[in-house]
Structure formats: structure tokens, C-alpha cells
Amino acid sequence: MTTRPIAVVGASAAGLAAAEALRRGGWRGPLTLIGAEPHLPYDRPPLSKQLLHGSWEPDRLRLRTEDQLAPLDLDLRLGTRATGLDVATRTLTLDGGVGVPPLEQGREWGRLACAGVIIATGVAARTLPGADRIAGVHTLRTLDEALALRARLANGGAPASEGVASGGAPGSAGAAAGGGGGGRRLVIVGNGVLGCEAAAVARELGHEVTLVGIEETPMAAAVGTEVGALLAAEHRARGVRLCTGAVDGFETAPADPAGTGAPRVTAVRLANGGTPAGEGVTARGGEGGAGRLPADLVLLAIGSRPAVEWLADPALDTTDGLRCDAYCAAAPGIYAAGDVARWDHPVHGRPLRFEHRMNATEQGMAAARNLLAELAATGPAAPGAGDGAPTQERRPFAPVPYFWSDQYDLKLQAYGLTAGADRVEATVLDRAERRLLALYGRDGRAVGVLAAGLPPRQLRALRAVIATPLPWEEARERIGAATAAG
């Protein structure tokens, strides 16, 4: 009997972790890893930091080389999209004519019947209507998108093709270090984590940066207004202009005198004129009014959407991600991991979805382990299971969430839940050293903590305090003791 494969859809951090965990867990049958991008699995957090800055090259982001992937014996399908999933039969529909026999001839799709499926398709960048038809308007989610923006920032804002002629390939070290043309006017739409990180990089590269957000305080949704206000002060001190408002559209000019090619962006328009976000900041009046922000480049950092549009089977709930139980199962034999998964967190008692790097790896491993346990428990020994593979039981996935953000020389690190808190207590421990601590609460219990400038030993102590939500006052006392210990 031919063994059906386990398919992992999504070839980034969560998908790679799942594939490796399946092999470690004893799966010896066919293993298919499907990635929509043509690149080998790579790390995404450096896209908006080291790669955009030019201090890292793309090869440094690679999570595994071809030689390191070889022992996994993968059926690796890069540049391939999953376009459908039949839950009852665990059958994937793939684009690009990729599939396994029988493959219907003359059609640009294939079908892959699976023993199990792990969905790790992540998220896609949100954009604005018509933005994809305007030169100079960028999003930043994939390696190719990051390299395109990096080339524009590196060569003074000229299109990437011009940058190749004068400074090497768009991703080359020469293009990154070169400059040419001086600083450009970059408008970043969205003042969340991605927007703030990109603003810091662009300022370090010498560009003129305006950061626009619907909320007045940067990163308020992620870390609260108290910590966000401290970040706002840091950005202002570095020369970033902060502005509050919703984007109403773009102004453009012809790409060249002949009017051929896509029009290029010249300004961002704000609805109702926009307002300055904080003391001493203007919204670029004098060049068309306070609601017009002149721009050579625009980065749209307005959030993301879970990549679930291809999952149309009514057996699946795709509201704000793929809904899963505490074991990361969306349906029998169907699991999810990473940014796309919204699962029942057994400690916090509600569905959560995290777009954080550490969660992607941890959840990929958990989904793989639980899928193998289900396959072992629901039928005769799986044909692909290795001889002597240990008996497993499914275990709830209950991580302590962790994320970090690098902006200038400031590193924020957080454990637990910082978004959606109904109580935040932020303390500046040392303003000169930019050491700060914030505690986040919900329904009378401490559920998250954030710190900057603290040594690793204290960070580990903070994680231990927040691993299980404690009553607010008890958590405050333990946090105080942990930081006082030096």
C-alpha cells in the first residue's frame, strides 16, 4: 500500500519546525513541505531590521541550507500555492501543475491526498486600494519585498533597476552601503511594531521619516499607551515626524516625461487633514497643507491578515485565522501553527493568535507532535511511522508568549499578553540608560510584562512570574523583588 504523505503548507519558521519535528517524532513516510515563495525557509524578523538596514545579506536569514534539509528527505515544493483543502479526505489542491499521480493532465493544478496536514501559511500584508499600481509604494512581509524597499532606501530612492546599474544588485552589500542621492522622504503608514522598526532603520540610514498612525501613540495596541509614549519620545529625539490620521489616498506623477510605466508616488493624503501626534511635530504644512505629506517612498505597515482565503471548506472556522482547539487541531488530521493559528490557550482560557517568531517555532513542533499522536491513536500503526516509535499522547499547547522589538539601540522584550490589557503600570527604572519595566493586567490578574535594558537573569525571573497569571498585587511584589535583586 502506498503511504500517503503528511503535508506541511507553509515553508517558513512554523512549517520548517513542524517538518523537523515530524521526522524526530518517528514519521518515516513521505513528507511534503509546500511554500508559496521560491526561497528556502528564511527568518522574517530581520527583514525590517538587519536586512533592511543592509548589515545582513539574504543568505544570513536562511533557516536551513539545502545540505541541512537533505536528511529530512522532503518533497520540497517551493513557489507552489495551496489553493484548496477538502477536510473530509485531507486532500490538498495545489497550483502550478504540481501534484502526485494521478495528476489530471492539461490542467494547472494538482491534488495531493494526505495522511495529515499542518497549515502554517502565516499572514499577508494588508495594503490600500490601488497601491500596487503606484511605483514607490511598498509593503514589507516577504524577502523580495524587503529587498525591493532596501534597494530604494540604499540608492536614494531610485527604482531598483536604476540601483542595479549604479550600485550592484538590489540585495548586494554595495547597494546597501552605497547611498547616492542623499536622504529621501519616506512616509510610513502604520505606527505599529513593523512601522516603528522600519522608521528606526530609515532614520539610521539618513532618510527623512514621517510615521503616520490612526492611533496617536506608536505601538499602543501592542504595548499600551504608557510604553508607547516612551517610544514616541525616542523616535522624536531621533528626528522622526509623528502624525495621526487615516490615509485618504496618494498623489502621483508620471514615471517619466513620456508618461509610460507606473505612476510614481509624490505624496500621501490624510483624511480630514490629519493632526500632529505629540508636542513639536507638524504634519508637513506649507507643501500642500497639513493633510498632505510629500513622499518619495511610502511603506504600508498597516497590519496583516491571516492567509486563510484558500480554506473554503465549511468544516473550518477561518475567523481571524484558522480556529483550533487546545491541541492546535482544526479538524481531524488537520492542524495549524504559527501566525495563522487561533487556538484555545489552556492557561488564558480564550482563543489567541500570535504573530511572534518564537510562537511559530514552538507551535510548529506542538502541532507535529499532536498530529502524530492522533494518527497513532485513531487507527492501525501508520505505514509511515518508524519502527519502535514511542507512543505519544496529545498535549495542549500552552506557551508563555514572547516577543521582542529592536528600535535604534533599544531592545524591548515581553512575556505573556501585553495587548488588550485593562491595566498597565509602567516604570522608568533608569532614563539615561533607557531601562524600563511595565506590568500588564486583565480582570485583576497580571498577564504580561515588558522590559528594556534589563540583564538576562532578570528577564528570566520576569518570565517565571508571568508564566501563570497571578493576582495583580502578588505579581507586583514578585516583579519588584526580581528587579531589585539586580
XYZ file of C-alpha atoms in Angstrom:
486
model
C 0.000 0.000 0.000
C 1.295 3.419 -0.948
C 1.777 5.616 2.094
C 0.049 8.952 1.948
C 2.278 11.890 2.844
C 1.950 14.341 5.655
C 1.874 17.770 4.069
C 3.040 20.967 5.739
C 1.630 24.015 3.957
C 3.876 26.992 4.588
C 7.675 26.864 4.412
C 8.672 29.492 6.943
C 9.626 29.108 10.616
C 6.485 27.278 11.764
C 6.370 24.956 8.753
C 10.054 24.080 8.977
C 9.769 23.399 12.722
C 6.797 21.136 12.052
C 8.611 19.185 9.328
C 11.658 18.627 11.513
C 9.507 17.609 14.482
C 7.623 15.079 12.343
C 10.883 13.347 11.470
C 12.123 13.466 15.048
C 8.769 12.063 16.177
C 9.163 8.964 14.047
C 7.379 9.743 10.762
C 9.220 7.845 8.046
C 6.642 8.191 5.303
C 6.552 10.837 2.570
C 6.778 14.377 3.897
C 5.817 17.302 1.671
C 6.755 20.889 2.513
C 4.910 23.451 0.385
C 5.980 27.097 0.174
C 4.410 29.882 -1.859
C 7.720 31.747 -2.153
C 10.602 30.434 -4.269
C 13.103 30.746 -1.420
C 14.318 28.175 1.051
C 12.862 28.747 4.543
C 14.136 32.016 5.997
C 13.733 34.087 9.132
C 11.298 37.017 8.907
C 12.075 39.301 11.892
C 15.372 40.548 10.372
C 13.527 41.757 7.252
C 12.557 45.016 8.974
C 15.814 45.297 10.893
C 19.205 43.960 9.770
C 18.265 43.129 6.183
C 16.516 46.444 5.550
C 19.462 48.252 7.104
C 21.927 46.426 4.860
C 24.009 44.952 7.661
C 22.818 41.432 6.781
C 22.592 39.733 3.422
C 19.765 37.340 2.453
C 21.860 34.210 2.989
C 22.145 35.058 6.671
C 18.353 34.834 7.038
C 18.224 31.275 5.731
C 16.985 28.906 8.422
C 18.487 25.823 6.777
C 20.746 25.242 3.798
C 19.991 22.644 1.145
C 22.535 20.325 2.771
C 20.870 20.738 6.163
C 17.451 19.957 4.676
C 18.654 16.843 2.870
C 18.399 14.440 5.863
C 14.689 15.296 6.179
C 14.074 13.647 2.781
C 11.475 16.270 1.930
C 9.282 16.525 -1.097
C 10.057 20.252 -1.172
C 7.722 22.298 -3.344
C 8.745 25.938 -3.401
C 6.919 28.510 -5.493
C 3.762 26.426 -5.046
C 0.497 27.591 -3.519
C -2.176 25.521 -1.878
C -5.499 26.675 -3.301
C -7.909 24.343 -1.541
C -8.333 21.678 1.132
C -11.014 19.011 1.342
C -11.171 18.348 5.068
C -13.037 15.035 4.924
C -10.459 13.398 2.634
C -7.473 15.515 3.722
C -6.794 16.357 0.094
C -4.933 19.492 -0.947
C -5.318 21.294 -4.242
C -2.060 22.843 -5.432
C -1.347 25.325 -8.182
C 1.362 25.287 -10.822
C 0.675 21.780 -12.064
C 2.307 20.210 -9.010
C 0.800 17.036 -7.601
C 1.157 13.297 -7.265
C -0.292 10.645 -9.586
C -2.943 10.601 -10.710
C -2.471 14.176 -11.900
C -5.141 15.403 -14.241
C -3.389 16.228 -17.490
C -3.693 19.580 -19.173
C -4.708 21.390 -16.023
C -2.627 23.830 -13.995
C -3.352 22.227 -10.674
C -2.732 19.016 -8.833
C -4.312 17.133 -5.957
C -2.408 15.683 -3.035
C -4.209 13.211 -0.772
C -2.604 13.266 2.674
C -2.443 11.284 5.874
C -2.421 14.594 7.730
C -1.981 18.298 7.052
C -0.310 21.046 9.077
C -1.247 24.544 7.957
C 1.432 27.176 8.572
C 0.657 29.737 5.878
C 1.212 32.731 8.151
C -0.169 36.130 7.290
C -0.160 38.522 4.354
C 0.479 42.246 4.483
C -2.554 44.487 4.275
C -2.491 47.167 1.627
C -4.625 50.038 0.327
C -6.719 50.160 -2.839
C -4.632 50.927 -5.919
C -1.325 50.922 -4.033
C 0.027 48.022 -6.089
C -0.204 50.168 -9.232
C 1.941 53.019 -7.870
C 5.730 52.955 -8.024
C 7.372 53.741 -4.717
C 4.603 52.310 -2.512
C 5.835 49.228 -0.658
C 4.744 46.562 1.777
C 7.181 44.582 3.913
C 6.363 40.956 4.578
C 8.485 38.828 2.244
C 12.182 38.697 1.404
C 11.566 40.063 -2.083
C 9.551 42.972 -0.695
C 12.257 43.781 1.839
C 14.964 43.720 -0.819
C 12.921 45.995 -3.084
C 12.495 48.582 -0.316
C 16.121 48.239 0.750
C 17.287 48.998 -2.790
C 15.189 52.170 -2.856
C 16.499 53.313 0.512
C 20.077 52.441 -0.400
C 20.269 54.281 -3.713
C 18.471 57.445 -2.746
C 15.011 56.380 -3.799
C 15.650 55.454 -7.432
C 13.811 52.406 -8.771
C 15.540 49.101 -8.219
C 16.539 48.790 -11.871
C 18.420 52.076 -11.633
C 20.074 50.908 -8.427
C 21.405 47.813 -10.177
C 23.067 49.940 -12.808
C 24.807 52.204 -10.311
C 25.379 50.120 -7.212
C 25.084 46.396 -7.785
C 22.193 44.026 -7.337
C 19.328 45.196 -5.111
C 20.348 42.828 -2.345
C 24.083 43.383 -2.595
C 26.292 44.816 0.096
C 27.449 47.518 -2.291
C 23.893 48.695 -2.869
C 23.181 48.674 0.850
C 26.275 50.596 1.820
C 26.299 52.909 -1.138
C 23.766 55.669 -0.886
C 23.767 58.016 -3.722
C 21.231 60.808 -3.868
C 21.114 61.604 -0.140
C 18.192 61.099 2.200
C 14.704 60.593 0.786
C 11.283 61.434 2.157
C 9.786 58.217 3.491
C 6.226 58.161 4.781
C 5.405 55.080 6.837
C 1.687 54.435 7.123
C 1.067 52.489 10.308
C 2.772 53.077 13.653
C 2.707 49.530 14.992
C 5.723 47.300 15.548
C 6.699 46.999 11.877
C 6.269 50.704 11.177
C 8.338 51.709 14.191
C 11.140 49.288 13.394
C 11.302 50.426 9.776
C 11.284 54.072 10.875
C 14.279 53.448 13.124
C 16.222 51.788 10.302
C 15.387 54.519 7.796
C 16.495 57.250 10.201
C 19.773 55.428 10.833
C 20.270 55.389 7.055
C 19.785 59.155 6.946
C 16.320 59.400 5.442
C 13.586 61.862 6.360
C 10.829 59.837 8.023
C 7.199 60.604 8.798
C 5.340 57.975 10.826
C 1.566 58.087 10.422
C -0.886 56.174 12.578
C -4.595 56.116 13.273
C -3.727 55.934 16.960
C -1.774 58.849 18.362
C 0.678 56.677 20.301
C 3.070 54.349 18.456
C 2.641 50.636 19.212
C -0.198 51.383 21.629
C -2.140 48.293 20.600
C 0.845 46.046 21.311
C 2.376 47.589 24.428
C -0.110 50.165 25.755
C -0.054 53.951 25.723
C 2.401 54.288 28.614
C 5.227 52.395 26.909
C 4.132 53.742 23.530
C 4.627 57.294 24.781
C 8.208 56.465 25.735
C 8.777 55.039 22.252
C 7.264 58.169 20.715
C 9.757 60.312 22.631
C 12.603 58.109 21.391
C 11.522 58.477 17.772
C 11.087 62.239 18.084
C 14.538 62.537 19.607
C 15.903 60.718 16.548
C 14.138 63.093 14.158
C 11.063 61.073 13.153
C 7.943 63.156 12.500
C 4.840 61.646 14.094
C 1.396 62.301 12.698
C -2.084 60.992 13.485
C -4.594 60.383 10.719
C -6.136 57.991 8.236
C -4.789 57.821 4.698
C -7.225 59.159 2.122
C -5.123 58.393 -0.950
C -1.923 59.096 -2.819
C -0.729 61.800 -5.192
C 1.331 60.663 -8.150
C 3.322 61.944 -11.097
C 4.169 60.251 -14.407
C 7.048 57.823 -14.146
C 8.868 59.632 -16.989
C 8.210 62.560 -19.333
C 6.713 60.207 -21.900
C 4.139 59.061 -19.370
C 4.986 55.387 -19.720
C 5.244 52.961 -16.833
C 3.504 53.033 -13.477
C 2.995 56.482 -11.945
C 5.299 57.253 -9.030
C 4.130 58.406 -5.634
C 4.716 62.050 -4.694
C 2.588 62.481 -1.568
C 0.250 60.821 0.900
C -3.103 62.477 1.580
C -4.668 62.264 5.032
C -8.409 62.331 5.665
C -9.607 65.473 7.437
C -6.136 66.941 7.270
C -4.601 64.749 9.973
C -3.210 66.079 13.240
C 0.258 66.301 14.734
C 0.945 63.384 17.070
C 2.521 64.989 20.053
C 4.444 68.045 21.031
C 6.559 69.849 18.490
C 5.531 67.740 15.500
C 3.895 69.043 12.367
C 2.240 67.251 9.500
C 4.320 68.904 6.789
C 2.335 72.055 6.249
C 3.492 74.515 3.634
C 3.673 71.946 0.846
C 0.017 71.489 0.155
C -1.398 71.723 3.666
C -1.243 69.728 6.855
C -3.109 66.853 5.237
C -0.516 66.336 2.510
C 2.702 64.508 3.272
C 5.238 64.772 0.430
C 6.878 61.415 -0.193
C 9.497 59.840 -2.402
C 8.719 56.455 -0.878
C 5.816 55.024 1.106
C 5.794 51.949 3.298
C 2.399 50.496 4.158
C 2.724 48.909 7.604
C -0.989 48.731 8.372
C -1.106 45.239 9.742
C -1.685 41.826 8.287
C -4.419 39.298 7.617
C -4.206 35.558 8.218
C -3.557 33.650 4.996
C -6.731 31.577 5.088
C -8.501 32.702 1.917
C -7.725 29.354 0.279
C -9.522 27.426 3.037
C -13.125 27.418 1.840
C -14.261 24.113 3.363
C -17.189 24.898 5.728
C -15.774 22.419 8.240
C -13.126 25.029 9.073
C -13.615 28.273 11.012
C -11.384 30.931 9.468
C -12.498 33.913 11.541
C -9.306 35.820 12.386
C -7.119 32.869 11.499
C -7.721 29.135 11.486
C -9.639 28.218 14.627
C -8.114 25.301 16.534
C -8.607 23.551 19.839
C -6.027 23.477 22.623
C -4.082 20.807 20.720
C -3.760 23.016 17.602
C -6.256 20.812 15.730
C -8.683 22.488 13.343
C -10.332 19.196 12.316
C -9.409 15.510 12.455
C -5.970 15.181 10.884
C -5.769 18.942 10.196
C -3.550 21.080 12.440
C -2.265 24.654 12.323
C 0.758 26.516 13.641
C 2.256 29.985 13.681
C 0.729 33.324 12.736
C -2.282 31.721 11.028
C -3.428 29.647 14.021
C -6.033 30.879 16.528
C -6.205 28.267 19.219
C -7.628 27.798 22.710
C -4.847 28.747 25.104
C -5.396 26.490 28.130
C -3.855 28.920 30.630
C -5.542 32.112 29.479
C -8.851 30.397 28.768
C -9.646 32.021 25.444
C -8.699 31.776 21.767
C -5.437 33.558 20.949
C -3.425 34.172 17.821
C 0.184 35.373 17.999
C 2.297 36.827 15.205
C 5.536 36.222 17.074
C 8.629 34.358 15.935
C 9.129 32.150 18.995
C 5.499 31.053 18.945
C 5.865 29.959 15.319
C 8.636 27.508 16.116
C 7.100 26.204 19.343
C 3.651 25.756 17.828
C 5.046 24.060 14.726
C 6.646 21.437 16.943
C 3.499 21.055 19.061
C 1.246 20.628 16.029
C 3.554 17.955 14.594
C 3.694 16.038 17.871
C -0.070 16.118 18.310
C -0.778 15.109 14.718
C 1.456 12.070 15.086
C -0.256 11.181 18.360
C -3.669 11.411 16.668
C -2.593 9.253 13.730
C -1.273 6.636 16.148
C -4.442 6.667 18.263
C -7.111 6.666 15.560
C -6.126 3.620 13.541
C -3.637 0.838 12.960
C 0.016 1.770 13.011
C 0.581 4.397 10.365
C 2.527 2.964 7.399
C 4.927 5.890 7.642
C 5.641 5.558 11.344
C 9.122 4.353 12.199
C 9.661 1.025 13.863
C 9.779 1.392 17.590
C 8.459 4.962 17.516
C 7.497 5.945 21.060
C 3.809 6.032 21.948
C 2.656 9.619 22.283
C -0.319 11.414 23.745
C -1.602 14.722 22.535
C -0.711 17.599 24.821
C -2.323 21.057 24.997
C -0.165 23.846 23.642
C 0.320 26.332 26.480
C 3.315 28.574 25.754
C 4.395 31.701 27.580
C 4.197 34.178 24.692
C 7.384 36.104 23.949
C 8.220 38.870 21.524
C 10.916 41.438 21.029
C 11.392 44.623 19.025
C 14.662 46.367 18.144
C 14.487 50.116 17.548
C 17.740 52.076 17.376
C 19.789 50.691 20.290
C 16.654 49.997 22.332
C 15.519 46.380 22.680
C 12.046 45.686 24.036
C 11.286 42.181 25.307
C 7.906 40.995 26.530
C 6.460 37.848 28.070
C 2.800 36.956 28.332
C -0.044 39.068 26.977
C 0.569 42.785 26.577
C -2.207 43.545 24.076
C -5.749 44.014 25.365
C -4.738 44.744 28.954
C -7.183 46.692 31.123
C -4.415 47.775 33.499
C -0.843 48.835 32.752
C 1.787 50.034 35.192
C 4.954 51.318 33.518
C 8.065 52.379 35.428
C 11.195 54.038 34.060
C 13.984 52.446 36.079
C 16.810 54.495 34.580
C 16.027 57.162 31.999
C 19.626 57.734 30.976
C 20.167 54.009 30.379
C 16.653 53.646 28.940
C 15.766 50.881 31.375
C 12.038 50.398 31.794
C 9.554 47.867 33.086
C 5.818 47.502 32.504
C 3.282 45.127 34.022
C 0.038 44.294 32.207
C -3.164 43.106 33.831
C -6.542 41.752 32.809
C -9.504 41.014 35.063
C -7.461 41.535 38.229
C -4.566 39.295 37.239
C -1.145 40.088 35.844
C -0.889 38.557 32.392
C 2.148 40.203 30.792
C 5.404 42.003 31.425
C 7.672 44.095 29.199
C 11.195 45.287 29.843
C 14.040 47.157 28.209
C 17.629 47.342 29.359
C 17.415 44.516 31.905
C 20.021 41.727 32.142
C 19.107 38.198 31.038
C 18.852 36.855 34.579
C 16.183 39.395 35.479
C 14.323 38.698 32.243
C 14.175 35.003 33.101
C 12.788 35.898 36.527
C 10.086 38.056 34.914
C 9.077 35.176 32.661
C 8.682 32.892 35.675
C 6.386 35.395 37.368
C 4.112 35.748 34.366
C 4.020 32.096 33.224
C 0.759 31.583 35.149
C -1.445 34.658 35.670
C -1.189 35.817 39.284
C -3.293 38.262 41.282
C -2.141 41.772 40.424
C -0.617 42.703 43.799
C 1.189 39.396 44.184
C 2.702 39.779 40.722
C 3.770 43.367 41.511
C 5.599 42.206 44.611
C 7.364 39.381 42.798
C 8.318 41.629 39.886
C 9.709 44.189 42.327
C 11.748 41.534 44.106
C 13.079 40.173 40.821
C 14.282 43.572 39.583
C 15.604 44.699 42.972
C 17.851 41.669 43.075
C 19.978 43.290 40.362
